Tab-separated table of C-alpha atoms and ligand atoms in Angstrom:
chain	number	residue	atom	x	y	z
A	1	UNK	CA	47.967	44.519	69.018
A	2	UNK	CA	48.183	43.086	72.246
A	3	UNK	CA	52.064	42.458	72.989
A	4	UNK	CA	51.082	38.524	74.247
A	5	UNK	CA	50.510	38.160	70.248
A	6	UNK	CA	53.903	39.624	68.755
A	7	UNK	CA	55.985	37.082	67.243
A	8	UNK	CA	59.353	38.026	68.721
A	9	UNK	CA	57.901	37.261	71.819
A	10	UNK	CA	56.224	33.590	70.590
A	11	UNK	CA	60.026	33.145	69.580
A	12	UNK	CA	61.736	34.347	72.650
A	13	UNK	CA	59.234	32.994	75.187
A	14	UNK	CA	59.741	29.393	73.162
A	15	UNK	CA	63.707	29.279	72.896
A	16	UNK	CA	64.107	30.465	76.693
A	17	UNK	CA	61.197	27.980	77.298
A	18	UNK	CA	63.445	25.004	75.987
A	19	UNK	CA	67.040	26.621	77.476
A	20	UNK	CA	67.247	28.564	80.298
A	21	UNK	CA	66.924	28.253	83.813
A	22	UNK	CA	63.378	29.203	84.842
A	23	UNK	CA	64.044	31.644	87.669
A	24	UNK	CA	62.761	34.437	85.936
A	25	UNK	CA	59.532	35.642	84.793
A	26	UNK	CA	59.194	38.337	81.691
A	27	UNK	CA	57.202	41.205	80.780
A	28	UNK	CA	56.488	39.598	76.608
A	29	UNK	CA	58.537	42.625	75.368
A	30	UNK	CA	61.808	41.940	73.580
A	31	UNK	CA	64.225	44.656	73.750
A	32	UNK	CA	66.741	45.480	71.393
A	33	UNK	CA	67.451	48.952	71.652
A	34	UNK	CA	68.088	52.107	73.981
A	35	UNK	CA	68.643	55.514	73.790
A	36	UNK	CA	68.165	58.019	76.709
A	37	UNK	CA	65.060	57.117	78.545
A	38	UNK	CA	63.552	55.436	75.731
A	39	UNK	CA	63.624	51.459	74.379
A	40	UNK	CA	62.598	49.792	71.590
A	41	UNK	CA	61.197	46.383	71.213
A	42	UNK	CA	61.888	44.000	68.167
A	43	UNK	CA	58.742	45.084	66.619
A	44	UNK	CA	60.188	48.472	66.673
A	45	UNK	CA	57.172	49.598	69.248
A	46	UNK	CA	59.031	52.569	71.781
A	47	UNK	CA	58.461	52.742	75.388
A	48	UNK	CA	59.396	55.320	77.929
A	49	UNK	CA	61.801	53.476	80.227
A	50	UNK	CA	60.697	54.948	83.820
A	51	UNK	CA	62.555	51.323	85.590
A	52	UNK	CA	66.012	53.183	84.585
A	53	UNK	CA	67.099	49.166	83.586
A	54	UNK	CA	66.165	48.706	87.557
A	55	UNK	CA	68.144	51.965	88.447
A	56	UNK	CA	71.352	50.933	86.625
A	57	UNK	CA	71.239	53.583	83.468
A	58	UNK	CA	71.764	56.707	85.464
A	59	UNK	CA	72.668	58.858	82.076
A	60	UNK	CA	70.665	56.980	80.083
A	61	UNK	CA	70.715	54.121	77.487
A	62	UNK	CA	73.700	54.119	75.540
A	63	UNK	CA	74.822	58.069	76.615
A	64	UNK	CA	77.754	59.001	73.998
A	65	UNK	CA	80.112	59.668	76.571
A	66	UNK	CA	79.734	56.303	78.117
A	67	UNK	CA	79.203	54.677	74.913
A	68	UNK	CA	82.964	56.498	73.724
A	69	UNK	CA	84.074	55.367	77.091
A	70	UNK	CA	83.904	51.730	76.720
A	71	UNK	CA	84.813	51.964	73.004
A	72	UNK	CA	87.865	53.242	73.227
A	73	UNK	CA	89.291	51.229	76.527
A	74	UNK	CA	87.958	48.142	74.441
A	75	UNK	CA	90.122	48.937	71.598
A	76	UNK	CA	92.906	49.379	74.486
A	77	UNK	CA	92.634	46.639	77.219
A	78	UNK	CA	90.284	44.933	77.931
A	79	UNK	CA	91.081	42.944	80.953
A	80	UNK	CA	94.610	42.037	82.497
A	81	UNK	CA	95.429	40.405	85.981
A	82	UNK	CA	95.375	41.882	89.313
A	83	UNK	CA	99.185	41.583	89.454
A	84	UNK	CA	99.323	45.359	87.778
A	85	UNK	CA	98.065	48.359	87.418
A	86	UNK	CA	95.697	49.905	85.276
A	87	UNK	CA	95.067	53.172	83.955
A	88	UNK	CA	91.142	53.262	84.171
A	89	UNK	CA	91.155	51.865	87.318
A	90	UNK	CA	93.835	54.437	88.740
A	91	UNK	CA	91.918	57.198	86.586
A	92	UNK	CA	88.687	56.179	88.614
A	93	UNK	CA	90.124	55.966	91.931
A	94	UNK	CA	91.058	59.783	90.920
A	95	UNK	CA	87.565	60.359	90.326
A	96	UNK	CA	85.772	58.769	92.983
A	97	UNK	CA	87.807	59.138	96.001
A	98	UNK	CA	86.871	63.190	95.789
A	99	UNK	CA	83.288	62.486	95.866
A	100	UNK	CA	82.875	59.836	98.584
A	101	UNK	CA	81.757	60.798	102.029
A	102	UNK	CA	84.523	62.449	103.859
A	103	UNK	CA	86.451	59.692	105.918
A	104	UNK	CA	86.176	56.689	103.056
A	105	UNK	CA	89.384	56.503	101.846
A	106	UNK	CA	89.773	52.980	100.551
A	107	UNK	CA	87.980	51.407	97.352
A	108	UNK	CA	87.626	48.021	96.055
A	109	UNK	CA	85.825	47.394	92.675
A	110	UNK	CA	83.639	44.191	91.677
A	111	UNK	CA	81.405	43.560	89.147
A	112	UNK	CA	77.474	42.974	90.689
A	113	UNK	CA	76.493	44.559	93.791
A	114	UNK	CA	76.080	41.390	95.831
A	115	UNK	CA	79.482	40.747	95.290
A	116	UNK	CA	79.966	44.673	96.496
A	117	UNK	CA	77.839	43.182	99.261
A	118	UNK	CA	80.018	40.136	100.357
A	119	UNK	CA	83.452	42.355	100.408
A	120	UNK	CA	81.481	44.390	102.705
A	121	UNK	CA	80.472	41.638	105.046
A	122	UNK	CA	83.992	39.818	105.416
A	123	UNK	CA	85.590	43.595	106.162
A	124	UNK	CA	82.786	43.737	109.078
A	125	UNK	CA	84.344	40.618	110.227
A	126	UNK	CA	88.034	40.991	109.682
A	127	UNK	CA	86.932	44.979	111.299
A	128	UNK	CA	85.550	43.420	114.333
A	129	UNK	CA	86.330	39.723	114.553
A	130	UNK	CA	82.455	39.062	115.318
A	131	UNK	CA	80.298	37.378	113.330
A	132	UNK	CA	76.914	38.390	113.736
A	133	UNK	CA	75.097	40.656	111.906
A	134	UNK	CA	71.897	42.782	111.954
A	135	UNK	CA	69.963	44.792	109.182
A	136	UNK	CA	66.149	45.144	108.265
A	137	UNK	CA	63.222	43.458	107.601
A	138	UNK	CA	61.945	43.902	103.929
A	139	UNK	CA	65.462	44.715	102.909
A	140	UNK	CA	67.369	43.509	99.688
A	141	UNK	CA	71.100	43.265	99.855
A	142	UNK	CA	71.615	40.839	96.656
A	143	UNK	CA	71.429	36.673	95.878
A	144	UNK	CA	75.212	35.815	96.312
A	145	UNK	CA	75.022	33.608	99.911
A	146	UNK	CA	76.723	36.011	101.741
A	147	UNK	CA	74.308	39.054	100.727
A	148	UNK	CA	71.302	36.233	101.658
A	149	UNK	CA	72.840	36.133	104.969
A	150	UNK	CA	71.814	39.603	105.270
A	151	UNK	CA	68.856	39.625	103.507
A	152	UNK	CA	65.507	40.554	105.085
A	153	UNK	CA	62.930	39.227	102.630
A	154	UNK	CA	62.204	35.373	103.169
A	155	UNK	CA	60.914	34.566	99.970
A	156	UNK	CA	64.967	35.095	99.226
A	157	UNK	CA	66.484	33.828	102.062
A	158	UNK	CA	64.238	30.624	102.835
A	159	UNK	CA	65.070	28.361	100.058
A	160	UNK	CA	68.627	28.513	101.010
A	161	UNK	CA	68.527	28.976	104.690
A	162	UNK	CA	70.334	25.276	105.032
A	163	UNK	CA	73.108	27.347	103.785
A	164	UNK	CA	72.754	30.310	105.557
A	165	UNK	CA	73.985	31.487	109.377
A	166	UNK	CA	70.527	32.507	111.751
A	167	UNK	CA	69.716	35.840	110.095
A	168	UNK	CA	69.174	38.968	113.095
A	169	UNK	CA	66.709	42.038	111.167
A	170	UNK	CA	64.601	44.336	112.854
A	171	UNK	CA	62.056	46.787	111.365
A	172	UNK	CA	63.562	49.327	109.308
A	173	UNK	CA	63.414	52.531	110.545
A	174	UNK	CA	62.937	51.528	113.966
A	175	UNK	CA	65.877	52.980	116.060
A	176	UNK	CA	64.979	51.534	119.486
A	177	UNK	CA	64.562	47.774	117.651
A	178	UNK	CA	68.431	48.228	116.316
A	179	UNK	CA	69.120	49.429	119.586
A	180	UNK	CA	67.903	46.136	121.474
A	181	UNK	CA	69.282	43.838	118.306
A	182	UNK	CA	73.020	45.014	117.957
A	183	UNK	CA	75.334	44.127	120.678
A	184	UNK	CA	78.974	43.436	121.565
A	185	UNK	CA	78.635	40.152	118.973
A	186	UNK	CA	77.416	42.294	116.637
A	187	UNK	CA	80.057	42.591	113.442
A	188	UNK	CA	78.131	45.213	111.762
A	189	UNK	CA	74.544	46.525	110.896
A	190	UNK	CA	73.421	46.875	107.159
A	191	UNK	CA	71.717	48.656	105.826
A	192	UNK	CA	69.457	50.630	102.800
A	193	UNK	CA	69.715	54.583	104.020
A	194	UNK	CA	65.968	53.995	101.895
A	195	UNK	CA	65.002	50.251	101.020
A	196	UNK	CA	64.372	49.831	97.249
A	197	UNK	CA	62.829	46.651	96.652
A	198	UNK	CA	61.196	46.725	99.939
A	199	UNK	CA	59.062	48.966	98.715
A	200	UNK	CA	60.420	52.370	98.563
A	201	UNK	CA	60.855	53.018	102.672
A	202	UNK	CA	61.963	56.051	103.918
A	203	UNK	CA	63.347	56.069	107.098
A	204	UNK	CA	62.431	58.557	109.791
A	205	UNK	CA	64.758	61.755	109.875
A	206	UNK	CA	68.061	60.834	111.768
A	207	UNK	CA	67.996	57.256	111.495
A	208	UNK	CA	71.422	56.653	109.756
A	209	UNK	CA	72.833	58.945	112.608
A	210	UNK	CA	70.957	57.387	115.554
A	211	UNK	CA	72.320	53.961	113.880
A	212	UNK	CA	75.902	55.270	113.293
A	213	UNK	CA	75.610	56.108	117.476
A	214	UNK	CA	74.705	52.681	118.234
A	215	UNK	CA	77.331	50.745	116.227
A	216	UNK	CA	79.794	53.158	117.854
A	217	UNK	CA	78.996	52.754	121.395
A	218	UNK	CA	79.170	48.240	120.622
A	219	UNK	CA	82.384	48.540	118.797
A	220	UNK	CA	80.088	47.267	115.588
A	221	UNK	CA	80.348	48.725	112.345
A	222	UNK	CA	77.730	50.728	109.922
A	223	UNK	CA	77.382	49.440	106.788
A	224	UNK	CA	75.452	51.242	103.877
A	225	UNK	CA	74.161	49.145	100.643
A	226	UNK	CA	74.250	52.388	98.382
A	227	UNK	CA	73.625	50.052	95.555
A	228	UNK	CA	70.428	51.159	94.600
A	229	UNK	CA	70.606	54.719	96.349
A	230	UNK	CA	74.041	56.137	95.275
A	231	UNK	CA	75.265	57.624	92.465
A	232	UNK	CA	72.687	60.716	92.308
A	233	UNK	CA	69.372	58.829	92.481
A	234	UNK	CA	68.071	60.587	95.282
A	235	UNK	CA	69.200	63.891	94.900
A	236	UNK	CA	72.833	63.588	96.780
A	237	UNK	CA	75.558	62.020	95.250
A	238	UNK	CA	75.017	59.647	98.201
A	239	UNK	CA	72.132	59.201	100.356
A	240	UNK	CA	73.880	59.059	103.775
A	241	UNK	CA	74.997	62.676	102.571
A	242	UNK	CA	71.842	63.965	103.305
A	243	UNK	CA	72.564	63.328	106.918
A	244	UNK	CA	76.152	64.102	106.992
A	245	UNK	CA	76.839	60.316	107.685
A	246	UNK	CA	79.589	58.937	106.685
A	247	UNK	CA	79.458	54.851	107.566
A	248	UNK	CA	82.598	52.380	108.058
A	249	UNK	CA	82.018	50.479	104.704
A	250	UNK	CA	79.680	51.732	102.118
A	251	UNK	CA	78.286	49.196	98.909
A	252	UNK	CA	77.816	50.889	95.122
A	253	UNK	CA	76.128	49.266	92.117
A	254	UNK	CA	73.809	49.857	89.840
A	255	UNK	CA	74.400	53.471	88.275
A	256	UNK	CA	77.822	53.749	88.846
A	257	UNK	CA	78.385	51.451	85.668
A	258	UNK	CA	75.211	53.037	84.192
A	259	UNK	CA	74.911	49.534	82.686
A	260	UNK	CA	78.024	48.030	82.385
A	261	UNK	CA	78.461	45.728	85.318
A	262	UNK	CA	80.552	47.125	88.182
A	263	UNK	CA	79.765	47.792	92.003
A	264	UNK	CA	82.360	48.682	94.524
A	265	UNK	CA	82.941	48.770	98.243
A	266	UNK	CA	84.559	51.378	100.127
A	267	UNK	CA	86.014	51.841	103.698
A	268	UNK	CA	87.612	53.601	105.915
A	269	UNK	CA	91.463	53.964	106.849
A	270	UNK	CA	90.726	52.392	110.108
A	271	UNK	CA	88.761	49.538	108.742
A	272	UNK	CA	91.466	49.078	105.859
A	273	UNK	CA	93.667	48.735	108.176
A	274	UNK	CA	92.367	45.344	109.503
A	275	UNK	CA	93.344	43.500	106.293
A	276	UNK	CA	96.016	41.599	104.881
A	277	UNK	CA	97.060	40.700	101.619
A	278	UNK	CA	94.941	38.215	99.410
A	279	UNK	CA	92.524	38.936	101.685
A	280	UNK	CA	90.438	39.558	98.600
A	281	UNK	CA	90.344	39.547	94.638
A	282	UNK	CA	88.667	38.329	92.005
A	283	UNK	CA	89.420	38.013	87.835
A	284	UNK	CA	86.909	40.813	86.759
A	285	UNK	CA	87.841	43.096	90.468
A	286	UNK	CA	88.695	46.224	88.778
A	287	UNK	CA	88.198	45.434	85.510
A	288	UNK	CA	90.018	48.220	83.089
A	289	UNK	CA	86.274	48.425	81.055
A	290	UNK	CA	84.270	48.626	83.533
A	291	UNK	CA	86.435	51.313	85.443
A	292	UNK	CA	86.622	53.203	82.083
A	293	UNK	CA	83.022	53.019	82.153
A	294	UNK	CA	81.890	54.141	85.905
A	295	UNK	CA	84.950	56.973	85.393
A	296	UNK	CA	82.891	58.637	82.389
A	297	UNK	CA	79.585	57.851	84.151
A	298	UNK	CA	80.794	59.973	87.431
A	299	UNK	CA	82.404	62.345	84.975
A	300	UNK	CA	78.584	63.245	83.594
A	301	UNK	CA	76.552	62.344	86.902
A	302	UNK	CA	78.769	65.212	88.195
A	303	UNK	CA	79.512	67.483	85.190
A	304	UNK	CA	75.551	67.449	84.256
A	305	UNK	CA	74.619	68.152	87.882
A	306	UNK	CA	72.356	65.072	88.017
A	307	UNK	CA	71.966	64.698	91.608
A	308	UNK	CA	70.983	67.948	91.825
A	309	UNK	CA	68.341	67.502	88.956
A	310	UNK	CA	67.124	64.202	90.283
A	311	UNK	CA	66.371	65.982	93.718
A	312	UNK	CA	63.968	69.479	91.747
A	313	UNK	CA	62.680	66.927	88.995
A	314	UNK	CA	61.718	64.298	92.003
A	315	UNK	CA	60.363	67.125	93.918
A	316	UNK	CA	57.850	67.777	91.087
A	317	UNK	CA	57.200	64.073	90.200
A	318	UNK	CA	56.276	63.157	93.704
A	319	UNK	CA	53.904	66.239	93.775
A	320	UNK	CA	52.013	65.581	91.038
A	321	UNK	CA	51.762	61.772	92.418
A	322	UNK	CA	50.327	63.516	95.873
A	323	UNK	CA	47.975	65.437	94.150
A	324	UNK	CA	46.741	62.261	91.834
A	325	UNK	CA	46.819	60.332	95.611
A	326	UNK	CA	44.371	63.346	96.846
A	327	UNK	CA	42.142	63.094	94.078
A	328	UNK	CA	42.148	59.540	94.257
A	329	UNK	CA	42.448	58.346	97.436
A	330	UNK	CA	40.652	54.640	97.019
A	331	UNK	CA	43.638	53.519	94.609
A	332	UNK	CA	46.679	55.465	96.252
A	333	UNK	CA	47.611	55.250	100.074
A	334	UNK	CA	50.538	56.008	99.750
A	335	UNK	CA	53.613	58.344	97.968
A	336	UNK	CA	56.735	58.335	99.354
A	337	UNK	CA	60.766	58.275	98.230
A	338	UNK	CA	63.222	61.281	97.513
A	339	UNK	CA	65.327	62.260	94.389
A	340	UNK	CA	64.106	59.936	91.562
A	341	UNK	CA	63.219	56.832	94.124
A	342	UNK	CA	59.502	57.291	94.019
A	343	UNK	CA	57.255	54.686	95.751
A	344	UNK	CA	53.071	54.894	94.863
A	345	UNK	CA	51.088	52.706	96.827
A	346	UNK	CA	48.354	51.451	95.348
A	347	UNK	CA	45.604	50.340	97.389
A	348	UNK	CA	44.295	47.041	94.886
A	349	UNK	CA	46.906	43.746	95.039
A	350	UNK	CA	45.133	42.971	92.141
A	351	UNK	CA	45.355	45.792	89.870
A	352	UNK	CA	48.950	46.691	90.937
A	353	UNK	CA	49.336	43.051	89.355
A	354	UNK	CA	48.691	43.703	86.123
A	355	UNK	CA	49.765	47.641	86.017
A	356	UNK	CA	53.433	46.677	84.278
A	357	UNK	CA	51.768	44.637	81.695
A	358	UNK	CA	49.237	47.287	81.117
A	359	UNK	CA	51.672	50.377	80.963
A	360	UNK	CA	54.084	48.443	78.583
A	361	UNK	CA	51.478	48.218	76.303
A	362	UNK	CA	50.707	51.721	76.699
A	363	UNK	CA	54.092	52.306	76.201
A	364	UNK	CA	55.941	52.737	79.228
A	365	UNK	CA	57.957	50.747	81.525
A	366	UNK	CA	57.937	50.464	85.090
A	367	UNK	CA	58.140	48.557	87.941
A	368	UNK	CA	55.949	47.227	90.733
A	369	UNK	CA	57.568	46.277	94.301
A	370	UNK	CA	56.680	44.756	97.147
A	371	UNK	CA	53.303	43.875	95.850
A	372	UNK	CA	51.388	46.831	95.194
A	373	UNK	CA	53.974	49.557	95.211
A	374	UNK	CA	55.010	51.213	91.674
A	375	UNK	CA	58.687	52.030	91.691
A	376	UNK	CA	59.804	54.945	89.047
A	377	UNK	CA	63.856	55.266	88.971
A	378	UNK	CA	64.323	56.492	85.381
A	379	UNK	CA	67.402	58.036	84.156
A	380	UNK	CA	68.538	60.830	86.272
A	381	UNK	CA	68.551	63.034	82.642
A	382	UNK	CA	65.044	61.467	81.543
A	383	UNK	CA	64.127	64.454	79.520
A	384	UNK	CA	60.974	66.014	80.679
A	385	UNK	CA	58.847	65.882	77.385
A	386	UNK	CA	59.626	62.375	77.970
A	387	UNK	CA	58.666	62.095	82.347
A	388	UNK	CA	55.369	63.696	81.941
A	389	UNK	CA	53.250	62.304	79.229
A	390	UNK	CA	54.377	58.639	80.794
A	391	UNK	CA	53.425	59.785	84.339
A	392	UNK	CA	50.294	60.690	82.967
A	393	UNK	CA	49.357	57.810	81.000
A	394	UNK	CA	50.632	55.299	83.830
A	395	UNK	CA	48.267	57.607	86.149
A	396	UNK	CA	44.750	56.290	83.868
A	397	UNK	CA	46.235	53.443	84.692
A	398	UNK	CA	46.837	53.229	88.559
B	401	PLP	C1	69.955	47.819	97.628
B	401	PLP	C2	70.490	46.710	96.764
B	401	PLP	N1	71.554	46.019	97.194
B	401	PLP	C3	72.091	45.028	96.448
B	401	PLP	C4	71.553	44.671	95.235
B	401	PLP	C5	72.156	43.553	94.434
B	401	PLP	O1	72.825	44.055	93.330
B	401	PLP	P1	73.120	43.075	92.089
B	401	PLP	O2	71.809	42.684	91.515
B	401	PLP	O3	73.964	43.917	91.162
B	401	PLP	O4	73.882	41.923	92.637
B	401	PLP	C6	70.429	45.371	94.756
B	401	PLP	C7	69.804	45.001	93.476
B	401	PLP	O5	68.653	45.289	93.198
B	401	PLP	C8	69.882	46.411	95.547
B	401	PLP	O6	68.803	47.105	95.144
């Protein structure tokens, strides 16, 4: 049965039709269940889940560990002030300050990554003083006004650019552009080290480097948005690790909750340094569930060797997607990504259109990006006997 015809979805598509705010337009799936890299729908239909809840369930729907996690802090605390301490949060501070690049030693924690986003931007400017900034066209940093700021997709940023300070980006991956574009104004460049919803661009080899030169030599500062990146996805812990760069601020989201909702930013000593008390805060900053949860997320990310497996497992993926693109070459131009951030071009608007409708009802979930590109982040444990048959089916698709 086509999934237009199931009546959860009359129901849902009605009641949201009469109450919420219509930003948003929905695959006519209702979901109501997860378990590792699989879903179910209210008609009890299953689908492979190759969008990874848009790269947030790094270990999976509902993963025991992170499922025990949140249990037992609930039955604990479940939220206090920022006038004390916590345990989770202190435990995670254990946890992640070990695994960040070498030379970020301070952490904040927030609860969406455009809010990860803004702390980043006003420790650019406390940092430096300045107040421009510069970071790349096609780029997605977040909807919060000061992550639109930054943003470098109009369709975004133009509604609310009455709001919004003059915008600076230059093409991403373009080291001569950045070169021109940041200057002794310039508070900081940001930055995807490979842009997500952009469409899956991978920068040229030594970019972050060659950009972590430039901000030096203008006193500006390098900021990473490892929302979508970090946390194993593309085969390092952290995607500036696979050039040995280690920024001035640094954004997480996404995975490091693994689906429940925090993001953090983290700086340096000398960047720390520049603030003062109050500076920032917020009721949910920290919050002792949401550490409890991205501590036992880290604990299996790292304990499972996921970054590692996300690195051999994306290997294969994107080989079997450059043999399909060989074989095919008038509906693929195009495979590109690292870890499990895999970008497939397709080469018909039209078709790529359609191709998330058509592969839920085949059973499998993905995402297209940027217009024709199909974005697979699934869990960074997606079993294989899972991966494959989904590739293949979404493949008769393409
Ligand atoms: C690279 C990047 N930065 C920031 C964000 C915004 O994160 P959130 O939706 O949690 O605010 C996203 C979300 O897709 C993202 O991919």
């Amino acid at each position: 049965m086509p999934l237009e015809e199931l009546a959860s979805v009359v129901n849902a598509r009605a009641q949201e039709a009469a109450r919420f705010l219509p930003v948003v337009r929905r695959l006519p799936l209702v979901l109501v269940e997860g378990r590792g890299a699989r879903v179910r729908d209210a008609e009890g239909r299953e689908y492979v889940d190759l969008t990874g809840g848009w790269g947030v369930t790094a270990i999976g729907h509902s993963h025991p560990a992170l499922v025990e996690a949140i249990c037992r802090q609930a039955g604990r605390l479940m939220q206090t002030t920022n006038l004390f301490y916590t345990r989770s949060q202190l435990d995670l501070l254990e946890r992640i300050s070990p695994l960040l690049p070498a030379g970020l030693t301070r952490s904040f924690f927030v609860s969406s990554g455009a809010e990860a986003m803004d702390g980043a931007i006003k420790l650019a400017h406390r940092a430096t003083g300045r107040v421009r900034y510069v970071s790349t066209t096609n780029s997605f940093h977040g909807r919060t006004l000061g992550a639109l700021r930054i943003i470098g997709q109009a369709k975004h940023r133009d509604p609310y650019r009455a709001l919004l300070a003059e915008a600076c980006t230059v093409p991403f991956g373009d080291l001569a552009a950045a070169r021109a574009a940041i200057d002794e104004a310039t508070a900081a460049f940001v930055v995807e080290p490979i842009q997500g919803e952009g469409g899956v661009n991978v920068p040229p080899d030594g970019y972050l480097r060659g950009l972590l030169e430039i901000c030096r030599a203008k006193g500006a500062l390098l900021i990473l948005d490892e929302i979508q990146t970090g946390v194993g996805r593309t085969g390092t812990l952290f995607a500036c690790q696979h050039e040995g760069v280690t920024p001035d601020v640094m954004t997480l989201g996404k995975g490091l909750g693994g689906g429940f909702p925090i993001a953090g930013f983290f700086c340096t000593d000398a960047v720390a340094k520049t603030v003062s008390l109050g500076d920032h805060g917020g009721t949910y900053a920290g919050n002792p569930l949401a550490c409890a949860a991205a501590d036992a997320v880290l604990g299996v990310v790292t304990e499972e060797k996921l970054s590692e497996r996300a690195a051999e497992l994306g290997g294969r993926v994107m080989d079997r997607l450059r043999r399909f693109m060989t074989e095919n070459d008038s509906r693929v131009d195009d495979v590109r990504g690292r870890g499990l951030l895999v970008g497939m071009s397709l080469t018909d608007a039209e078709r790529a259109a359609t191709l998330s409708l058509r592969a839920a009802e085949a059973g499998v979930l993905l995402n297209v990006t940027a217009g024709r590109v199909m974005r697979l982040f699934p869990a960074l444990n997606i079993p294989e006997d899972d991966l494959w048959p989904a590739l293949e089916k979404v493949l008769t698709l393409v």
